Short mmCIF file of C-alpha atoms in Angstrom, two decimals:
data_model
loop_
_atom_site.label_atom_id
_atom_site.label_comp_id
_atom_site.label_asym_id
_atom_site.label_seq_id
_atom_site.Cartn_x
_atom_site.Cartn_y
_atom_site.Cartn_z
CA UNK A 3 19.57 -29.41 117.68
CA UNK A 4 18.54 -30.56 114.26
CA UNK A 5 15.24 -31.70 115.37
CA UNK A 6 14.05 -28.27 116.03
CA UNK A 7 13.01 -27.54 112.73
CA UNK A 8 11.08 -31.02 112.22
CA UNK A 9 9.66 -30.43 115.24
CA UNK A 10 8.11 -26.93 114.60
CA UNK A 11 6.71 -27.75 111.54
CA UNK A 12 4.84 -30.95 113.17
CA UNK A 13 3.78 -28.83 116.05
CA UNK A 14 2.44 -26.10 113.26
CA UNK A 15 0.92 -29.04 111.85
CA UNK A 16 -1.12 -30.26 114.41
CA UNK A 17 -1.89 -26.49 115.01
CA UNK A 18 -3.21 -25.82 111.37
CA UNK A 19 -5.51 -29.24 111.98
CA UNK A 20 -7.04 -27.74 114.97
CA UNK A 21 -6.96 -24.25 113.65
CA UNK A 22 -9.38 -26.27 111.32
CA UNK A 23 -11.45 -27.26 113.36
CA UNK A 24 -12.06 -23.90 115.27
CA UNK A 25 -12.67 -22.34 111.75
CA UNK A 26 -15.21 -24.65 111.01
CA UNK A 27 -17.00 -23.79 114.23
CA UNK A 28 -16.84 -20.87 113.84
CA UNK A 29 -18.35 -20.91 110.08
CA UNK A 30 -21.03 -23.27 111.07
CA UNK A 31 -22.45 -20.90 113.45
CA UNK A 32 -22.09 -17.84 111.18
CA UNK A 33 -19.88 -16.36 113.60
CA UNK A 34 -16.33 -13.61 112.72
CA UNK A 35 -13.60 -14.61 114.81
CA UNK A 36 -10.98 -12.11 114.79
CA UNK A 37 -7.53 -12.65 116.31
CA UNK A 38 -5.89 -9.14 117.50
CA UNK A 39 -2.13 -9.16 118.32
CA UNK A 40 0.68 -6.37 119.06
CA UNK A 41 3.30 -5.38 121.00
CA UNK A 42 2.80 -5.49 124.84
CA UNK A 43 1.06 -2.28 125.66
CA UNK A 44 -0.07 -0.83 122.43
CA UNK A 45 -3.75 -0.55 123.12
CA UNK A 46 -5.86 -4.20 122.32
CA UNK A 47 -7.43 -4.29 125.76
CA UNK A 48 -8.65 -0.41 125.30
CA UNK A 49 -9.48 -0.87 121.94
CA UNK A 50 -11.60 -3.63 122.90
CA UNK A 51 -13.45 -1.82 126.07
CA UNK A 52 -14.15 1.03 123.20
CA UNK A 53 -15.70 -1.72 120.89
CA UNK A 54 -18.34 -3.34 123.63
CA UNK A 55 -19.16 0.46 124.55
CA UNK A 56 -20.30 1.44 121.40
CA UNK A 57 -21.34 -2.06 119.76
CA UNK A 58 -22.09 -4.40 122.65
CA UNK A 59 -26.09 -3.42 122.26
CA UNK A 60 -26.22 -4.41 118.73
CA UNK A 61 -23.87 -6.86 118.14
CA UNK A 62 -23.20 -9.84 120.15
CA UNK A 63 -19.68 -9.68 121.26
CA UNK A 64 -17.66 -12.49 122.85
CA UNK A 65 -14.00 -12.21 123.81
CA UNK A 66 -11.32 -14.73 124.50
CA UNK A 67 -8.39 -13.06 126.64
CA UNK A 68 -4.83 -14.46 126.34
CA UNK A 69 -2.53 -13.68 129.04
CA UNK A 70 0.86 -14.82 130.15
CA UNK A 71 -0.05 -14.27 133.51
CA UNK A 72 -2.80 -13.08 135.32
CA UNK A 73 -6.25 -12.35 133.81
CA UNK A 74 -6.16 -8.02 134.07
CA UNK A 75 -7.40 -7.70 130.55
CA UNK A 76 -10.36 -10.56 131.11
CA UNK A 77 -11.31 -8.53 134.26
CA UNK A 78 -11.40 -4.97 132.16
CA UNK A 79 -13.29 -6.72 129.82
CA UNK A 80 -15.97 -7.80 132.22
CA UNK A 81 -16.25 -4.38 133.27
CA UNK A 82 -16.64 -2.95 130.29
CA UNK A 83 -19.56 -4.72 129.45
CA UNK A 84 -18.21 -8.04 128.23
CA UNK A 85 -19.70 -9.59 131.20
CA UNK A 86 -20.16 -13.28 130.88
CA UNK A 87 -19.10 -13.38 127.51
CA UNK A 88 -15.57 -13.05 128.12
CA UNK A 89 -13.16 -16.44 128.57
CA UNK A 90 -9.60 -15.91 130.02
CA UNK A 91 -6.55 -18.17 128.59
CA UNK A 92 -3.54 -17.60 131.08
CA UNK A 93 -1.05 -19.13 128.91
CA UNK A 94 1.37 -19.83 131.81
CA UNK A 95 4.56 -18.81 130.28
CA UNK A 96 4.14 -19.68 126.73
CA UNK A 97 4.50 -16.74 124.38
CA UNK A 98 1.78 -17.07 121.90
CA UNK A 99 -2.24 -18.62 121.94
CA UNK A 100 -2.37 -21.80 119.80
CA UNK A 101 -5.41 -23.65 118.62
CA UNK A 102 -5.26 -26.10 121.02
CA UNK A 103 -5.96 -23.62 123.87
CA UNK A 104 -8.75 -22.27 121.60
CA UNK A 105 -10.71 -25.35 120.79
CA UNK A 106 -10.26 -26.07 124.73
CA UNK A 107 -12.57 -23.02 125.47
CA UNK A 108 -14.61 -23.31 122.91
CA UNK A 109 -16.21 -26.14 124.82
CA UNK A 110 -17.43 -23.54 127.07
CA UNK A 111 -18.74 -20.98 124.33
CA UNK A 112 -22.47 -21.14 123.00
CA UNK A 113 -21.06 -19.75 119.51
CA UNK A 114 -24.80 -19.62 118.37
CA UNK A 115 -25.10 -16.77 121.15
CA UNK A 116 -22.48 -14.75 119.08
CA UNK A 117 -21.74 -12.64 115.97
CA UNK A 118 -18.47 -11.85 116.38
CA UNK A 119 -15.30 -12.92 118.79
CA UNK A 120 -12.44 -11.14 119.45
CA UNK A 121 -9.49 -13.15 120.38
CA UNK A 122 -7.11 -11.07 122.37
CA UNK A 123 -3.75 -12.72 121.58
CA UNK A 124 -0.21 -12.65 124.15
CA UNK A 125 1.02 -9.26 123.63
CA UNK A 126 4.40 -10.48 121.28
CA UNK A 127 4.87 -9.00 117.95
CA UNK A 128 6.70 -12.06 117.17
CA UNK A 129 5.39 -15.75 117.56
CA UNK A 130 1.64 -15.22 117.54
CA UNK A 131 2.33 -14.65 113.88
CA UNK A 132 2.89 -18.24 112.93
CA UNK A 133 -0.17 -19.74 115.28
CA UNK A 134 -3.35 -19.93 113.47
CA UNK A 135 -6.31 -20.02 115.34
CA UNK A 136 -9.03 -20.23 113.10
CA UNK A 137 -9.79 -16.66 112.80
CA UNK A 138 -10.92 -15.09 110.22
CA UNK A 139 -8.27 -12.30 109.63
CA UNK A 140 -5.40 -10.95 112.35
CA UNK A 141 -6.29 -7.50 113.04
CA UNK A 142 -2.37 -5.92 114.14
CA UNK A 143 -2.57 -3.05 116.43
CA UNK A 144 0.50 -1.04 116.23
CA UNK A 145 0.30 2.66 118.60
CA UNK A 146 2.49 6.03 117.69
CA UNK A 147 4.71 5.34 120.43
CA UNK A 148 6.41 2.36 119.03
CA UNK A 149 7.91 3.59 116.22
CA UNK A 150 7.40 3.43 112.34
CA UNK A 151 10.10 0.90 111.46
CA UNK A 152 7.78 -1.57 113.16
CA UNK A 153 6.25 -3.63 110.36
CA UNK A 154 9.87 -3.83 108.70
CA UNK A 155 11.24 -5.90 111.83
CA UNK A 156 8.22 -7.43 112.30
CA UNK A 157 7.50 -8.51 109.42
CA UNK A 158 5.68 -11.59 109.54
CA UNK A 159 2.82 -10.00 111.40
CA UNK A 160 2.26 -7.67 109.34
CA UNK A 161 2.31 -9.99 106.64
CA UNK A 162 -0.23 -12.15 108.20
CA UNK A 163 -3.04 -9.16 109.29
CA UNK A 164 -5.54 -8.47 107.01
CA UNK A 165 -5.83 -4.99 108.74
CA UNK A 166 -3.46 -2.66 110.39
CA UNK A 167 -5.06 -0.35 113.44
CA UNK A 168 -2.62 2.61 114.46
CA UNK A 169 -3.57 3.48 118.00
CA UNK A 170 -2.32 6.24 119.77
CA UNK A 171 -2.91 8.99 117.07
CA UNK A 172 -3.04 11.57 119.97
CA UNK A 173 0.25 11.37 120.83
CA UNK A 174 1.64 12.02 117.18
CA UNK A 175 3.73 14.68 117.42
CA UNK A 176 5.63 13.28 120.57
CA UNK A 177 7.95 11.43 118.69
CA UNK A 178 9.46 11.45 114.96
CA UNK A 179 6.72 8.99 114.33
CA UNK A 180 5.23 9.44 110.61
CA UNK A 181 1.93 7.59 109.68
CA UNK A 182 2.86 8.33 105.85
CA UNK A 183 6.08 6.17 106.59
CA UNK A 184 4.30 3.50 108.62
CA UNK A 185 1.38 2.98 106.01
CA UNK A 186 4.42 2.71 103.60
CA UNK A 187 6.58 0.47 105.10
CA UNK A 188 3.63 -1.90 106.39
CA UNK A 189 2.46 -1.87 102.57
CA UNK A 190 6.08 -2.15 101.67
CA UNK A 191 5.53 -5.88 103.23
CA UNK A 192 1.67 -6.34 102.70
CA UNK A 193 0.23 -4.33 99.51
CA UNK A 194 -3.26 -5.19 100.39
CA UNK A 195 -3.40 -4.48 104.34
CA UNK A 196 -6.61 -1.84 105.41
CA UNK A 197 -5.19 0.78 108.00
CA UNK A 198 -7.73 2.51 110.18
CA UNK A 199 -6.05 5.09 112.41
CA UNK A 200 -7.17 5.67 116.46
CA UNK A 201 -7.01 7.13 119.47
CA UNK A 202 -8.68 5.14 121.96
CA UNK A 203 -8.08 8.00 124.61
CA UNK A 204 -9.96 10.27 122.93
CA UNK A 205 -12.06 8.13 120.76
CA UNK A 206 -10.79 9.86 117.21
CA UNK A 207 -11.02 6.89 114.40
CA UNK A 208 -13.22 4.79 116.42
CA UNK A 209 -15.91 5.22 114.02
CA UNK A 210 -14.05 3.88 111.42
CA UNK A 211 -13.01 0.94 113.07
CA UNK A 212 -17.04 0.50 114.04
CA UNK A 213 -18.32 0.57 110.75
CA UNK A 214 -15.22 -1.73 109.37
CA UNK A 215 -16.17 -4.29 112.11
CA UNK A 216 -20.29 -3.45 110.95
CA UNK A 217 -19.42 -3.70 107.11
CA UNK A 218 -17.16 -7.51 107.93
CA UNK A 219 -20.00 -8.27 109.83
CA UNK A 220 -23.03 -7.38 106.83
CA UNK A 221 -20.37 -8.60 104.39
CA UNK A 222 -21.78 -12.56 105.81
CA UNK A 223 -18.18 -13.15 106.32
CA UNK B 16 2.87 -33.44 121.95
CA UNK B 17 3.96 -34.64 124.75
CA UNK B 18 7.74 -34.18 123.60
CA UNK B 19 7.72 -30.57 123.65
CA UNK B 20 8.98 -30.23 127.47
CA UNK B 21 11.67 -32.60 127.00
CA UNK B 22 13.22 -30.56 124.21
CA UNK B 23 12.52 -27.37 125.80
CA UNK B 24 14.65 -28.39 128.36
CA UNK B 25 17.14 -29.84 126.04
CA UNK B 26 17.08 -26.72 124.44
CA UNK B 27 17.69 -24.61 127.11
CA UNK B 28 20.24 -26.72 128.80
CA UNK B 29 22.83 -26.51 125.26
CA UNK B 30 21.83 -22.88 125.48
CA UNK B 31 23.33 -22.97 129.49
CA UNK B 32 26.23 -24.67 128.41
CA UNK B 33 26.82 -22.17 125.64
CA UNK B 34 26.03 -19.34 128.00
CA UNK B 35 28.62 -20.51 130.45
CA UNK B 36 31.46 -20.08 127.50
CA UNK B 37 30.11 -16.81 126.71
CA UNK B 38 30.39 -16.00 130.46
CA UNK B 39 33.46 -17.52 130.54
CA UNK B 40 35.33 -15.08 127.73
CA UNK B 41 33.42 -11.80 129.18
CA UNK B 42 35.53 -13.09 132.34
CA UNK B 43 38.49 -13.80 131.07
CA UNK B 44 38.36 -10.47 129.31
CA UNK B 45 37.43 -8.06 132.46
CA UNK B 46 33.89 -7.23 129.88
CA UNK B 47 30.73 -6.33 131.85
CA UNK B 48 28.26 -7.94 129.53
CA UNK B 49 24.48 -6.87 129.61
CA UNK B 50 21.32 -7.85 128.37
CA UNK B 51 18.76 -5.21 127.10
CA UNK B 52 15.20 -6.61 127.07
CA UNK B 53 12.07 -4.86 126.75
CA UNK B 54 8.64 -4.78 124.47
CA UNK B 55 9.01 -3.43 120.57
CA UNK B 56 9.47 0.23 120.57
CA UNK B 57 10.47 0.81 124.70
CA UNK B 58 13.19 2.85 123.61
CA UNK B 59 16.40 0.06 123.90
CA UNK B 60 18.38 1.57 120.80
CA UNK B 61 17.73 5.46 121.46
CA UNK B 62 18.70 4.67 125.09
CA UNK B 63 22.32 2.94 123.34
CA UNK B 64 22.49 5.94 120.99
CA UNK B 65 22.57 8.09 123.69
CA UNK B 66 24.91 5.98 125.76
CA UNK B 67 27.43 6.08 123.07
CA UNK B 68 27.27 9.78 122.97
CA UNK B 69 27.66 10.48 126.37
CA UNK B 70 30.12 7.56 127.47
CA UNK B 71 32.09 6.10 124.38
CA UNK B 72 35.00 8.70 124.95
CA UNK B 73 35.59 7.02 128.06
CA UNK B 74 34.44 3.84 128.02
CA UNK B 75 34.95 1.26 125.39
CA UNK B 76 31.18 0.23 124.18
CA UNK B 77 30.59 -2.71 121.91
CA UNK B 78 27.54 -3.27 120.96
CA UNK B 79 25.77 -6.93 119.80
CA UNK B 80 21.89 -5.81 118.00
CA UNK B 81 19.54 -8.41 117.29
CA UNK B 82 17.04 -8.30 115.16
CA UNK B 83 14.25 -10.50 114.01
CA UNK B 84 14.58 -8.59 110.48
CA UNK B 85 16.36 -5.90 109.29
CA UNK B 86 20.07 -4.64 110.56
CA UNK B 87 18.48 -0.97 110.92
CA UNK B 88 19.22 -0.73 114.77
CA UNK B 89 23.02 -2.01 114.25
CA UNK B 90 22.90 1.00 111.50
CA UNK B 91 21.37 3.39 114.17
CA UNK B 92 24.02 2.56 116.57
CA UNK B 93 27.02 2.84 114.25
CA UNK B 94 25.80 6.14 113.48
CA UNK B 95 25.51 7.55 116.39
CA UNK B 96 29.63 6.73 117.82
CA UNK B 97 29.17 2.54 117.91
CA UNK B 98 31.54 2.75 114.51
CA UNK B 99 33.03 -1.15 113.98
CA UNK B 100 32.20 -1.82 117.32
CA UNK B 101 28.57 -3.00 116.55
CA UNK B 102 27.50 -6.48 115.56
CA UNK B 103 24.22 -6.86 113.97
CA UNK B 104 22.48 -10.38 114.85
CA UNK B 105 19.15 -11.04 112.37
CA UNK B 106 17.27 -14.23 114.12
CA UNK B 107 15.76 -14.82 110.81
CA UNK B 108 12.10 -15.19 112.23
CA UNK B 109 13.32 -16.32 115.62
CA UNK B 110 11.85 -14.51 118.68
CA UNK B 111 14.84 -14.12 120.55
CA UNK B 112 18.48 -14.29 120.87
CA UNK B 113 20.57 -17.33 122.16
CA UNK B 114 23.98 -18.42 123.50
CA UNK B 115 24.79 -20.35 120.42
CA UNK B 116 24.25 -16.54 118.20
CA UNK B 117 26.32 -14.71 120.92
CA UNK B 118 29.49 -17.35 120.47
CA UNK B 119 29.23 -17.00 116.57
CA UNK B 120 29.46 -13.43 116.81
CA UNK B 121 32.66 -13.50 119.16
CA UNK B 122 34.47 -15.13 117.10
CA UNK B 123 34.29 -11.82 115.55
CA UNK B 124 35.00 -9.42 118.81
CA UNK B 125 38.31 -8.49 119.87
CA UNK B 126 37.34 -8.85 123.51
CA UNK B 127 40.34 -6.76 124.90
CA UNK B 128 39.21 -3.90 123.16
CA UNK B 129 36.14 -3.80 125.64
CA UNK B 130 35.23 -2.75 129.18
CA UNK B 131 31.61 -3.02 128.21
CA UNK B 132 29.19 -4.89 126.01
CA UNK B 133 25.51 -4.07 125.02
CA UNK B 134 23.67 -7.24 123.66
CA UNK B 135 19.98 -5.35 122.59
CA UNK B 136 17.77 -8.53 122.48
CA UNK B 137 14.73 -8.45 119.85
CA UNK B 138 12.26 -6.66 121.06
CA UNK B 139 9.60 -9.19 123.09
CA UNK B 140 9.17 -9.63 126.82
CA UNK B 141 8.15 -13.26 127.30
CA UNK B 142 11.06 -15.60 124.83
CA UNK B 143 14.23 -13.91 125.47
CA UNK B 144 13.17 -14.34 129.18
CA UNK B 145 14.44 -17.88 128.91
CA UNK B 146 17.99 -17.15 127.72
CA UNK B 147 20.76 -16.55 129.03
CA UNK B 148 23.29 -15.61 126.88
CA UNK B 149 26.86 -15.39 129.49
CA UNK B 150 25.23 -11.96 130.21
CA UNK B 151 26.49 -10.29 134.17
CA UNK B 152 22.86 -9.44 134.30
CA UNK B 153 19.48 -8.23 132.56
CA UNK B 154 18.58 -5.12 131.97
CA UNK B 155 14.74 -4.99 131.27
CA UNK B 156 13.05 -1.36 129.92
CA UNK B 157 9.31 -0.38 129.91
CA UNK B 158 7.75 2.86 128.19
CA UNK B 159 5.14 4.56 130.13
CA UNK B 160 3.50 4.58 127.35
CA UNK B 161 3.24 0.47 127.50
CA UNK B 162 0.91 0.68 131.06
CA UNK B 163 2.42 0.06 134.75
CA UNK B 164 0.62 -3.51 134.70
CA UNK B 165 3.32 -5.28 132.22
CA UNK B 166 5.28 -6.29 134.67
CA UNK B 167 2.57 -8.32 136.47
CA UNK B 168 1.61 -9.61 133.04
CA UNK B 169 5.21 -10.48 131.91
CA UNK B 170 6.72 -11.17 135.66
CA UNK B 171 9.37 -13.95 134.13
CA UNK B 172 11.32 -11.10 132.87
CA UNK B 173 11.24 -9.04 135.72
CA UNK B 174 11.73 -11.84 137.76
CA UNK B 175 15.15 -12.42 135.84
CA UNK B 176 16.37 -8.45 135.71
CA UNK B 177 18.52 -6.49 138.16
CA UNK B 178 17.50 -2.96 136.35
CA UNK B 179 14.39 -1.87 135.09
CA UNK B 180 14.46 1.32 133.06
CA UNK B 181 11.57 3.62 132.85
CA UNK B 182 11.36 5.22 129.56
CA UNK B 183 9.39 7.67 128.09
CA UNK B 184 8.86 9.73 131.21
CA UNK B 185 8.69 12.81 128.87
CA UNK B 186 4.97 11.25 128.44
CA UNK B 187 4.14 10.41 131.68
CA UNK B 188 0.73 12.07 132.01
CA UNK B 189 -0.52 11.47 128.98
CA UNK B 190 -2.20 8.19 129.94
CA UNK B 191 -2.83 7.06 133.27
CA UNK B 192 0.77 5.29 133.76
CA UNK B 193 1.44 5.82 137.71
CA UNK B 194 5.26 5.24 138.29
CA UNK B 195 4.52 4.18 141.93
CA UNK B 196 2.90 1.66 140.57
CA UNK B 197 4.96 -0.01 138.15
CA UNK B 198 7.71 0.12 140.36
CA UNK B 199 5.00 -1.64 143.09
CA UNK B 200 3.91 -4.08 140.49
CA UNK B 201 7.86 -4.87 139.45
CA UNK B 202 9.26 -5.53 143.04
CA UNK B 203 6.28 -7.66 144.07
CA UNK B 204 7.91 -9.98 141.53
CA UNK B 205 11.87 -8.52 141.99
CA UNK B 206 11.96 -7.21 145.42
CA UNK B 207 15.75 -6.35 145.07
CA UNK B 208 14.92 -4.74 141.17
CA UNK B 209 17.04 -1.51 140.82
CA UNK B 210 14.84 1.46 138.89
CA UNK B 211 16.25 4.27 136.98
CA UNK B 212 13.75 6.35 134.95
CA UNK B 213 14.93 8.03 132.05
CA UNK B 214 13.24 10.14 129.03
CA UNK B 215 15.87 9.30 126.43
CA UNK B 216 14.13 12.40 123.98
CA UNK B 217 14.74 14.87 126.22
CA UNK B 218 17.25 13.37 128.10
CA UNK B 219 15.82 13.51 131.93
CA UNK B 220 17.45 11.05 134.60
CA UNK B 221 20.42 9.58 132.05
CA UNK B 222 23.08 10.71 134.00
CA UNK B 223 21.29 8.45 136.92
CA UNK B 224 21.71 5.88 133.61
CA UNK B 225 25.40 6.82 133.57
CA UNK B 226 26.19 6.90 137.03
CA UNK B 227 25.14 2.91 137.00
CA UNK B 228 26.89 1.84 134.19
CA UNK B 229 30.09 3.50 135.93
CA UNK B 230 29.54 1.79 138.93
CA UNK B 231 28.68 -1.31 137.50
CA UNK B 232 32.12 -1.01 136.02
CA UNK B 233 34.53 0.43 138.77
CA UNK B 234 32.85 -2.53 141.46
CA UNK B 235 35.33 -4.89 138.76
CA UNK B 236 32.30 -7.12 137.96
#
């Protein structure tokens, strides 16, 4: 199966030319595209809910909501305030968003109506890292309950994220999880990554993941 | 990219072919061979660790761990009893094991030294769905911490198990996980899914864990 490896890097190819594309949309109309991914579970869907609650009035927030199957995350966004702003991409099996599937909805997005998008990637630690999508930065979530070795197995992600959010900060104390040693080994990997802490339960850290997403936003990024 | 289905298939047919060998020598060897799947962090090597501990005096455990990076769960599991019985796998970057990894390593494995062998998959519910690596069947563990819609979200997986675990249920209650419901949302996909819920920190519901791997291996499967 030699041409596997030829093949990947022409399908990355064609990815990093549309991946183009979206980031020049996205630039032209002055708008942040971020492009969250982690581990199944570990809290984007919440932490997005949390972020139209407390920003949807002043920032214009759109969302694009990759699935595997079914579009539960698209329909808590809606509720939470997302409301026509919010795109599903039911990936039908594949593990990862890719450009292509981006630039397809973009055809449906008014990206003059928006400041900032959130795209909410398959929840994989693993193949979403080599899909660009013309975001601005990955933002990795990574929650308490995962463990701290994460970003050394992982390491690509972490590699590839401009920010690290650790979600789940109220159940520290369940496990042996240490934030000292998950800061470490994440910086171990990625000497530059930010690191806000959360708890989208009980809304601890939030703040500081609010006035990171104000400050990229004032920054004219 | 229009070739991308062809070789997927390709792929997954040499993988088949390979699997069937595998299959083959677990056979020809009287080895119950299973497949441990779940999301980054659901718990697959503490449940192993504890395993080992309460069954490797009577039951001879090998133990295959894959990794994307690092060999720190094959360390983990040597540690705790899995002594030269444990074969670490790094994919290198890929997102999942295959057939053609498992027959390198048993050229390695005295198979007659066996009644039962672990493969621990990397960590990701959608790609190792699509393997099968000679395995008598998949075992596929959730957290409660991870939310009781994954299974709706990642059905391929659960589709392809005969055993969901439920780990974590020392948490249970500390989000709004409802174990009637994952167990609804799994057998919707899997009617026939077996469930065994376990807390492998404090150690609730293992010897259900036990009892089933006993079983699995007095029925002479």
């Amino acid at each position: 199966m030699n041409e596997r490896i030829p093949l990947k890097k022409k399908i990355l190819s064609e990815n990093d030319r549309l991946a183009k594309e979206a980031r020049d949309e996205f630039s032209h109309h002055s708008v942040v595209a971020l492009n969250l991914v982690s581990s199944p579970g570990a809290g984007k869907t919440s932490l997005l809910e949390r972020t139209l609650q407390a920003l949807g009035n002043d920032i214009r927030i759109g969302l694009i909501a990759g699935d595997v199957q079914t579009e539960n995350d698209a329909t808590r966004l809606i509720k939470a305030g997302g409301g026509e702003m919010v795109w599903p991409v039911v990936t039908g099996g594949a593990c990862h968003l890719d450009a292509r599937m981006i630039m397809r909805v973009l055809k449906d997005v008014d990206l003059d109506r928006l400041d900032l998008l959130f795209i909410e990637n398959v929840g994989n630690l693993v193949c979403p890292s080599s899909f660009d999508l013309g975001e601005l930065m990955k933002v990795v979530l990574i929650s308490t309950t995962e463990g701290d070795d994460k970003p050394l197995k992982y390491p690509a992600m972490f590699r590839r994220s401009g920010l690290m959010v650790v979600n789940k900060t109220d159940l520290l104390g369940t496990s042996d999880f240490s934030m000292q040693r998950v800061v470490g080994n994440a910086r171990s990997i990625n000497p530059d990554l930010e690191v806000i802490e959360t708890s989208c339960r009980t809304g601890v850290g939030l703040d500081k993941w609010e006035d990171w997403l104000r400050g990229l936003l004032a920054s004219g990024q």
